[in-house]
Every structure is written in structure tokens, then in C-alpha cells.
Short mmCIF file of C-alpha atoms and ligand atoms in Angstrom, two decimals:
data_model
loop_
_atom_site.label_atom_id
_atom_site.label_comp_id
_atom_site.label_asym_id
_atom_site.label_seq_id
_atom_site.Cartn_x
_atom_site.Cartn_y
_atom_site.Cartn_z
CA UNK F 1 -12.45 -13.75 2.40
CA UNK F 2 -8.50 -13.50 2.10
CA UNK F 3 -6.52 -14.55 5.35
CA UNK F 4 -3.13 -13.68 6.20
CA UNK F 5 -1.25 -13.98 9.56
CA UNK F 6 -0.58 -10.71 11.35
CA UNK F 7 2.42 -8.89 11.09
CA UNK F 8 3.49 -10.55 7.74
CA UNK F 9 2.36 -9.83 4.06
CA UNK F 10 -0.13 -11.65 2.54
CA UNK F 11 1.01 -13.47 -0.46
CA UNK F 12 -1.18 -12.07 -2.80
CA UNK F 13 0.72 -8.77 -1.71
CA UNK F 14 4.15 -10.14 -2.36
CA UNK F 15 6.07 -8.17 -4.82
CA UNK F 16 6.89 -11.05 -7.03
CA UNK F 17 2.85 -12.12 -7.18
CA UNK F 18 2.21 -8.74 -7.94
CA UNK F 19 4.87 -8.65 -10.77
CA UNK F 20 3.29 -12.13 -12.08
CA UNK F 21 0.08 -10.44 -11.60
CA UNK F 22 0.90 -7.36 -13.30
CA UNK F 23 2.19 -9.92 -16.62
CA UNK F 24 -0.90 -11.84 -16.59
CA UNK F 25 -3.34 -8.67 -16.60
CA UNK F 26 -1.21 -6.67 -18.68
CA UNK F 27 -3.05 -7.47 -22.17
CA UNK F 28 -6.19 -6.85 -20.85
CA UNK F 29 -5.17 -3.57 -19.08
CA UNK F 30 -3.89 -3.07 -21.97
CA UNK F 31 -7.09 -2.84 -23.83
CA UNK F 32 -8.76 -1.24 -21.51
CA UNK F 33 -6.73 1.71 -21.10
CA UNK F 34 -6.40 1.91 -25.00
CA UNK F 35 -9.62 3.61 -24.79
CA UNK F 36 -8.33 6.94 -22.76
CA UNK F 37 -7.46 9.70 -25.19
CA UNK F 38 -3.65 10.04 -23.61
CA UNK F 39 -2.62 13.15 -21.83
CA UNK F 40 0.57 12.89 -21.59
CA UNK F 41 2.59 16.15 -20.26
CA UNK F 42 -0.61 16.98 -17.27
CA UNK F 43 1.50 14.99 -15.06
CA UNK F 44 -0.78 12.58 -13.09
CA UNK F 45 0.58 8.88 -12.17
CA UNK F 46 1.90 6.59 -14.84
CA UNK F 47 0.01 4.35 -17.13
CA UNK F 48 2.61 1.63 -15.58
CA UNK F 49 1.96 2.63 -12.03
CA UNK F 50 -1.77 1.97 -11.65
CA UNK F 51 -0.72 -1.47 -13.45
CA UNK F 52 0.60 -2.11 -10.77
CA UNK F 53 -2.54 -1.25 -8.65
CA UNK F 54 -4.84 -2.69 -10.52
CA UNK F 55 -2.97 -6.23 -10.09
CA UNK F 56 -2.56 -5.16 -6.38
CA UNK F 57 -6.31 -4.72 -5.84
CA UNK F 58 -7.81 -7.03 -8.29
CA UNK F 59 -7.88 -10.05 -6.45
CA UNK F 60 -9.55 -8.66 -3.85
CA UNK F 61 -12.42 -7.79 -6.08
CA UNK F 62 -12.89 -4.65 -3.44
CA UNK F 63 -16.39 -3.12 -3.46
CA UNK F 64 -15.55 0.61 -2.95
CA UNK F 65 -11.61 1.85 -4.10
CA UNK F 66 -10.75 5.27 -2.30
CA UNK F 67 -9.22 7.99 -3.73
CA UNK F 68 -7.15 10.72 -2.27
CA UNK F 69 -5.48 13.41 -4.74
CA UNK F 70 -7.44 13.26 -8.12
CA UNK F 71 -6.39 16.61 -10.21
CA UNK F 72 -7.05 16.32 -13.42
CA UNK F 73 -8.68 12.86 -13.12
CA UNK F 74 -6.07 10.66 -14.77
CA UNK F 75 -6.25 8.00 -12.22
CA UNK F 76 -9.63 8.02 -11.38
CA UNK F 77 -10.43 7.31 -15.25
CA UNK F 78 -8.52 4.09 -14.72
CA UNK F 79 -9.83 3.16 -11.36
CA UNK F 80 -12.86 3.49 -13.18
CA UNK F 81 -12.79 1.20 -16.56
CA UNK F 82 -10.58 -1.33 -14.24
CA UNK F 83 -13.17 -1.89 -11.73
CA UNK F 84 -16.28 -1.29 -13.33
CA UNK F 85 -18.28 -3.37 -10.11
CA UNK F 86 -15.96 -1.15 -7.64
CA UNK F 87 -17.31 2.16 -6.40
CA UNK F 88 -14.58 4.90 -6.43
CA UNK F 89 -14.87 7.52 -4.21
CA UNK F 90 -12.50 10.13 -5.58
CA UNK F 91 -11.94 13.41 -3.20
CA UNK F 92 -10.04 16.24 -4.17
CA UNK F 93 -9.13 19.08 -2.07
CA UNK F 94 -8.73 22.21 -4.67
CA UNK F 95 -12.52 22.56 -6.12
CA UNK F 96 -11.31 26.03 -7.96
CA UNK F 97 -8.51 24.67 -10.20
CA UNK F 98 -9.00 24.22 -14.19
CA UNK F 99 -8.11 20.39 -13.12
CA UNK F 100 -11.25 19.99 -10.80
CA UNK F 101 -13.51 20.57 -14.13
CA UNK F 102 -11.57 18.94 -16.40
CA UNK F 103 -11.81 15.60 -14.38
CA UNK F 104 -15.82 16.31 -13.97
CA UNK F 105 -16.19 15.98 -17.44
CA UNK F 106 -14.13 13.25 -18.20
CA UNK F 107 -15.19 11.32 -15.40
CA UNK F 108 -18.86 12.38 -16.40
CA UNK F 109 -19.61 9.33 -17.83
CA UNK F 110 -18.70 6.87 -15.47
CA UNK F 111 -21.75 5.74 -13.29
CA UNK F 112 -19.72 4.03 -10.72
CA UNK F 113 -17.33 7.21 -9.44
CA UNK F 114 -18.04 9.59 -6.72
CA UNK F 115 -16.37 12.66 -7.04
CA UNK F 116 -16.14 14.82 -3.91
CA UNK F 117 -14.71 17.58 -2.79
CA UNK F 118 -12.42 18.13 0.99
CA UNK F 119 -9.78 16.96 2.60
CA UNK F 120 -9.08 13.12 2.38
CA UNK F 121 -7.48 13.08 5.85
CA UNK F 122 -11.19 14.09 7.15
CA UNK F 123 -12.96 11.95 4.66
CA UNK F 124 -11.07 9.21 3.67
CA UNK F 125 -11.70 8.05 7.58
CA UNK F 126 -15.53 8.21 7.84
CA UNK F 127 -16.07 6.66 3.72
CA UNK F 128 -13.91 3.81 4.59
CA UNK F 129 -15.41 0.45 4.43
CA UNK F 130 -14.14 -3.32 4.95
CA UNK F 131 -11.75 -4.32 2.22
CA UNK F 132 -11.54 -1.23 0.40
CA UNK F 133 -8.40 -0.78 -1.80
CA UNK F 134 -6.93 2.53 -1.24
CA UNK F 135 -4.77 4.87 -3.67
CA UNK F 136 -3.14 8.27 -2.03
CA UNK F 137 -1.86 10.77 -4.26
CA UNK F 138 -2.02 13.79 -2.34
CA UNK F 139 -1.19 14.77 0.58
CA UNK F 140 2.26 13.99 0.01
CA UNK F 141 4.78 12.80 2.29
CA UNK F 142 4.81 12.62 5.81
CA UNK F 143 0.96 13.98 5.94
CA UNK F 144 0.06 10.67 3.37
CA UNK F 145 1.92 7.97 5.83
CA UNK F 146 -0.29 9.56 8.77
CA UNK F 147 -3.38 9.18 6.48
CA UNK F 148 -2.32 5.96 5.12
CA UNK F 149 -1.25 4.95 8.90
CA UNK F 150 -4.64 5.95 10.34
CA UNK F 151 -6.70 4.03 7.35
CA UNK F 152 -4.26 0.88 7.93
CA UNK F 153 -4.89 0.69 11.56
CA UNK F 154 -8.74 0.17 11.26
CA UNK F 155 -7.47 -3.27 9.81
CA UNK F 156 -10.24 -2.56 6.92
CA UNK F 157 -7.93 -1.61 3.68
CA UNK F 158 -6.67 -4.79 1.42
CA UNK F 159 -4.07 -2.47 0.20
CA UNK F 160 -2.60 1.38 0.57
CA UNK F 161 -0.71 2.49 -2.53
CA UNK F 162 0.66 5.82 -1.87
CA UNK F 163 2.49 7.99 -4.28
CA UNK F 164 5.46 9.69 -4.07
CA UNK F 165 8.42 7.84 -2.44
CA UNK F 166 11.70 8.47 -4.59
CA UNK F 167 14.86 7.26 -3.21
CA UNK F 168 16.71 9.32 -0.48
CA UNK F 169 13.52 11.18 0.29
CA UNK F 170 12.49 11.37 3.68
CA UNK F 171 9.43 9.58 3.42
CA UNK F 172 10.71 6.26 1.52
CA UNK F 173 13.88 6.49 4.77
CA UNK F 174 10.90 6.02 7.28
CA UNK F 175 8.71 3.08 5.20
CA UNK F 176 12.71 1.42 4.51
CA UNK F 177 13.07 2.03 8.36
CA UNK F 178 9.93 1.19 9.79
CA UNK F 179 7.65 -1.06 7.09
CA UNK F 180 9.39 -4.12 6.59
CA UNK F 181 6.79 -5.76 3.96
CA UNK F 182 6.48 -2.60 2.05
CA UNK F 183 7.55 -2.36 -1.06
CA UNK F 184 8.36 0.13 -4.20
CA UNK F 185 7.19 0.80 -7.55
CA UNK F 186 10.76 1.20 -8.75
CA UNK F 187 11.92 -2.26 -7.95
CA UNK F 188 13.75 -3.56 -10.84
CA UNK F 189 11.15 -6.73 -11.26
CA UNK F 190 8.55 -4.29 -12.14
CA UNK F 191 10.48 -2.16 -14.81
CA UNK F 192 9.70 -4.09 -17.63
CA UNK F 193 5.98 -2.66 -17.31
CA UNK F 194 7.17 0.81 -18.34
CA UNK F 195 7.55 0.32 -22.09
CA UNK F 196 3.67 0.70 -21.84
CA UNK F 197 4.29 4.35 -20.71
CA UNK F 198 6.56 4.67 -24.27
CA UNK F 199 3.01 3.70 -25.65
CA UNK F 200 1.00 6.15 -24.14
CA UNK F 201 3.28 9.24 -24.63
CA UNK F 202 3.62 10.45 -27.74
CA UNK F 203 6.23 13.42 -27.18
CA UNK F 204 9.74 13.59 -28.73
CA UNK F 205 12.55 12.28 -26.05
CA UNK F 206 9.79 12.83 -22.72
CA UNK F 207 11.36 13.77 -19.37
CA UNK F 208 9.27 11.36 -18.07
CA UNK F 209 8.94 11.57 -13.77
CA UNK F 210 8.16 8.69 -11.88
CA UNK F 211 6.53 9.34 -8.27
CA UNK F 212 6.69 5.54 -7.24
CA UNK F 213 4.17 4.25 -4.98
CA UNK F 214 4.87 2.38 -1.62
CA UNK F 215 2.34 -0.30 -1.25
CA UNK F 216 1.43 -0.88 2.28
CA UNK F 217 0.60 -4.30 3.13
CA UNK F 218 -2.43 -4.42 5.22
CA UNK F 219 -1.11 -5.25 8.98
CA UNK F 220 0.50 -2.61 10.44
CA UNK F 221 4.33 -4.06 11.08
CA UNK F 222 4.53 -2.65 14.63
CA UNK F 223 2.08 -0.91 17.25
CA UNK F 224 0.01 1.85 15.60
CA UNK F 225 1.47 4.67 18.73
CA UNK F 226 4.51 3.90 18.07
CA UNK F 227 4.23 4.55 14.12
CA UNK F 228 2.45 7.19 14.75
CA UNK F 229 4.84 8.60 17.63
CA UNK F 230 7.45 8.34 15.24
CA UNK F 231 6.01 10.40 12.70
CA UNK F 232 5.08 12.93 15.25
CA UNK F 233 9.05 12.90 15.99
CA UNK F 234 9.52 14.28 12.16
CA UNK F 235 9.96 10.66 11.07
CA UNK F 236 13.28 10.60 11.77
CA UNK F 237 13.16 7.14 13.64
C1 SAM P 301 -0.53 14.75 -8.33
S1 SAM P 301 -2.14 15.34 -8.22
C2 SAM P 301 -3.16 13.92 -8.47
C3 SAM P 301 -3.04 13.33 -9.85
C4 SAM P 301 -4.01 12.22 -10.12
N1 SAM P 301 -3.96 11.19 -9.10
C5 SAM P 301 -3.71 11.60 -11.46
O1 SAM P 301 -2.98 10.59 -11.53
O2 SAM P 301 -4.17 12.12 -12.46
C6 SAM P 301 -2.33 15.62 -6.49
C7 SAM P 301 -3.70 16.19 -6.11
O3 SAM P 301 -3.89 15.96 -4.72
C8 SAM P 301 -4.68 17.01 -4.22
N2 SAM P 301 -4.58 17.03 -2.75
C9 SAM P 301 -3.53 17.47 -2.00
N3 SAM P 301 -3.82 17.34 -0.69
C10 SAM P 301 -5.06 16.79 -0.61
C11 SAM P 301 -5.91 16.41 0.46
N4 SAM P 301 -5.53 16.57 1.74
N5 SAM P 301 -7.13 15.89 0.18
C12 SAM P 301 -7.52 15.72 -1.10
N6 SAM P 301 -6.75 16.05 -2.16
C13 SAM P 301 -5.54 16.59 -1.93
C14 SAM P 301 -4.09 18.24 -4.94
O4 SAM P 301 -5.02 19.32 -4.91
C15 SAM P 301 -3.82 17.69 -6.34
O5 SAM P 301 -4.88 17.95 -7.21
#
């Protein structure tokens, strides 16, 4: 079991361990991700992002990775040949889109995912287990901090990526505010890992879009109600 003191991030969670991490995994993520036909221009989170995941979570060796926001199933195909001992549960709220049966088939051959349909902030709650590792890619914004806030508070996640926080936005004001320990995929020590992006995009000059995760350490850094009562407030606080 990892230990950490309340109320300050665990070391395995620091952004520099994760950025040492990241280098050390990165020729074996690498490989595996060299077998995933790439699909660039679907949007979907970056090849460099859910580096940064994996060498989040890995340590922890979780036994069941959530998944909120799956689309076309770029992520989950990740979470998937990264932790082939993990169980992913993968939800996804909009069963009628062309993305919900793309993903089925290409996550058709992966024994260990779960694919379900609903909304996360119903089922993410009553699937999660003890040191799960949790990724949250839809809802967006305020409604992912509540869903991240109410997984965190259970004490049972080793880790809460969430996607979406670009500077200035609302969201990323509150974490910056509110979540001292948190941290952001944009932060210069992790921007070498992008040139494996260059790899896996074969377009002419890409507009590529980053969505950049917060990672949410797993003790809340105040009182859930008063988190929670400042989301309530807009966030603003
Ligand atoms: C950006 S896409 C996910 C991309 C995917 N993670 C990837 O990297 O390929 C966001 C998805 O979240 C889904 N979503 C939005 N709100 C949701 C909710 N409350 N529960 C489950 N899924 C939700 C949307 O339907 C959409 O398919």
C-alpha cells in the first residue's frame, strides 16, 4: 500500500517524479502505442497526455481505471494495452453517435474493458473501488471538478486526471485558487513528451489542440463543503 500524509501530495504524484516517470516509461509506451493505427484529426486526448497518465497511475498498479468521456475510444485503447491487469470501466453518455460504434469495435478486442453506457456523474460513484486511477474527459468544466470532487472525497482514487484546463479558463482559476498540489499538463517540464504527438500525426503543419489535464492529488486540500460550496458559488472563490 502507498502512504502519504494528508493534505500534501504524495511523492509519487509530484510533478517532477511524474516527469522522471514519464522519461523512464517512455520507450516502452512507446512500443506499445506503436500498435494503434493513428487517428489523428478525431480529436480525442493526446498521445503525450495519457503519457503522462500512464506514469501517473502505473505505480499504483490500480486494479480497475475509470473512465468518464470515451467518444471515439482513443483513450480507452490506451488505458487498455497500458494496463493489461487493470479493468477499465469506460462510460459514455451519447450511445447514438457514429463515435459510440466506432469505439465498440475497436475496443472489441480487448478482454479487460467495460464499455457502458450513462452518465459518469451517476456511475462513476457506485463503480468506484479502493485505489482506482481515474481519467475524466467529459463532463467538462465545472460539472468534471464536482465529479472529480465527489470521487476524491471517498479517499479511494490514487489519482484524478481531468481534461480540459487551458489557461485563463474558469476551471484551471478555481484548481490555481483552491488545489494547491495540483498540477498541469502544460508545465514546461513535461513538453519535451510532445514530439511523440509529431510521431503519431501524420498531417501537413497540424493545428494540433491541447486540452491539458489537471491531476488531482488524492487528499482533498481543504474540507470537501467548502470545495464543494465554492463550486456551488459558480467557482468564483
Ligand atoms: C472529448 S470526448 C472523449 C474523447 C476520448 N477520451 C478520447 O481521448 O478519445 C468527450 C466525450 O465525453 C462524453 N460525455 C460528456 N458528458 C458525459 C457524462 N456526463 N458522462 C459520460 N460521458 C460524457 C461526450 O459524449 C463525448 O463523447
Amino acid at each position: 500500500m502507498i502512504l502519504h500524509m494528508p493534505g500534501t501530495a504524495p511523492a509519487l504524484l509530484s510533478k517532477t517524479a511524474l516527469a522522471d516517470r514519464a522519461d523512464t516509461l517512455l520507450p516502452e509506451y512507446r512500443e506499445i502505442i506503436g500498435s494503434i493505427p493513428p487517428e489523428a484529426g478525431f480529436g480525442g486526448i493526446w498521445e503525450s497526455e495519457m503519457l503522462l497518465f500512464y506514469a501517473a497511475a502505473k505505480p499504483y498498479a490500480p486494479k480497475q481505471i475509470l473512465e468518464s468521456g470515451r467518444a471515439r475510444g482513443k483513450s480507452t485503447l490506451i488505458l487498455a494495452l497500458c494496463f493489461p491487469e487493470s479493468r477499465i470501466v469506460s462510460v459514455e453518455y451519447d450511445r447514438q453517435s457514429e463515435n459510440a460504434a466506432a469505439a465498440e469495435a475497436k475496443l472489441k478486442p480487448c478482454s479487460n474493458v467495460e464499455l457502458l453506457y450513462g452518465d459518469s456523474r451517476q456511475v462513476l460513484p457506485e463503480r468506484l473501488q479502493a485505489s482506482d486511477a481515474v481519467l475524466i474527459d467529459g463532463p467538462k468544466d465545472f460539472r468534471a471538478l464536482k465529479l472529480a470532487l465527489d470521487l476524491l472525497r471517498t479517499g479511494k482514487p490514487c489519482a484524478v486526471f481531468v481534461h480540459d484546463f487551458p489557461p485563463n479558463s474558469p476551471q484551471r482559476k478555481f484548481v490555481d485558487r483552491n488545489w494547491p498540489n495540483a498540477f498541469f499538463g502544460d508545465d514546461p517540464l513535461f513538453q519535451r513528451f510532445q514530439n511523440l504527438d509529431n510521431e503519431r500525426d501524420p498531417r501537413p503543419n497540424p493545428q494540433r489542440r491541447y486540452g491539458i489535464f489537471v491531476c488531482l492529488t488524492p487528499r482533498l486540500p481543504s474540507p470537501y463543503w467548502q470545495l464543494r460550496m465554492k463550486l456551488l458559488l459558480g467557482g468564483r472563490s
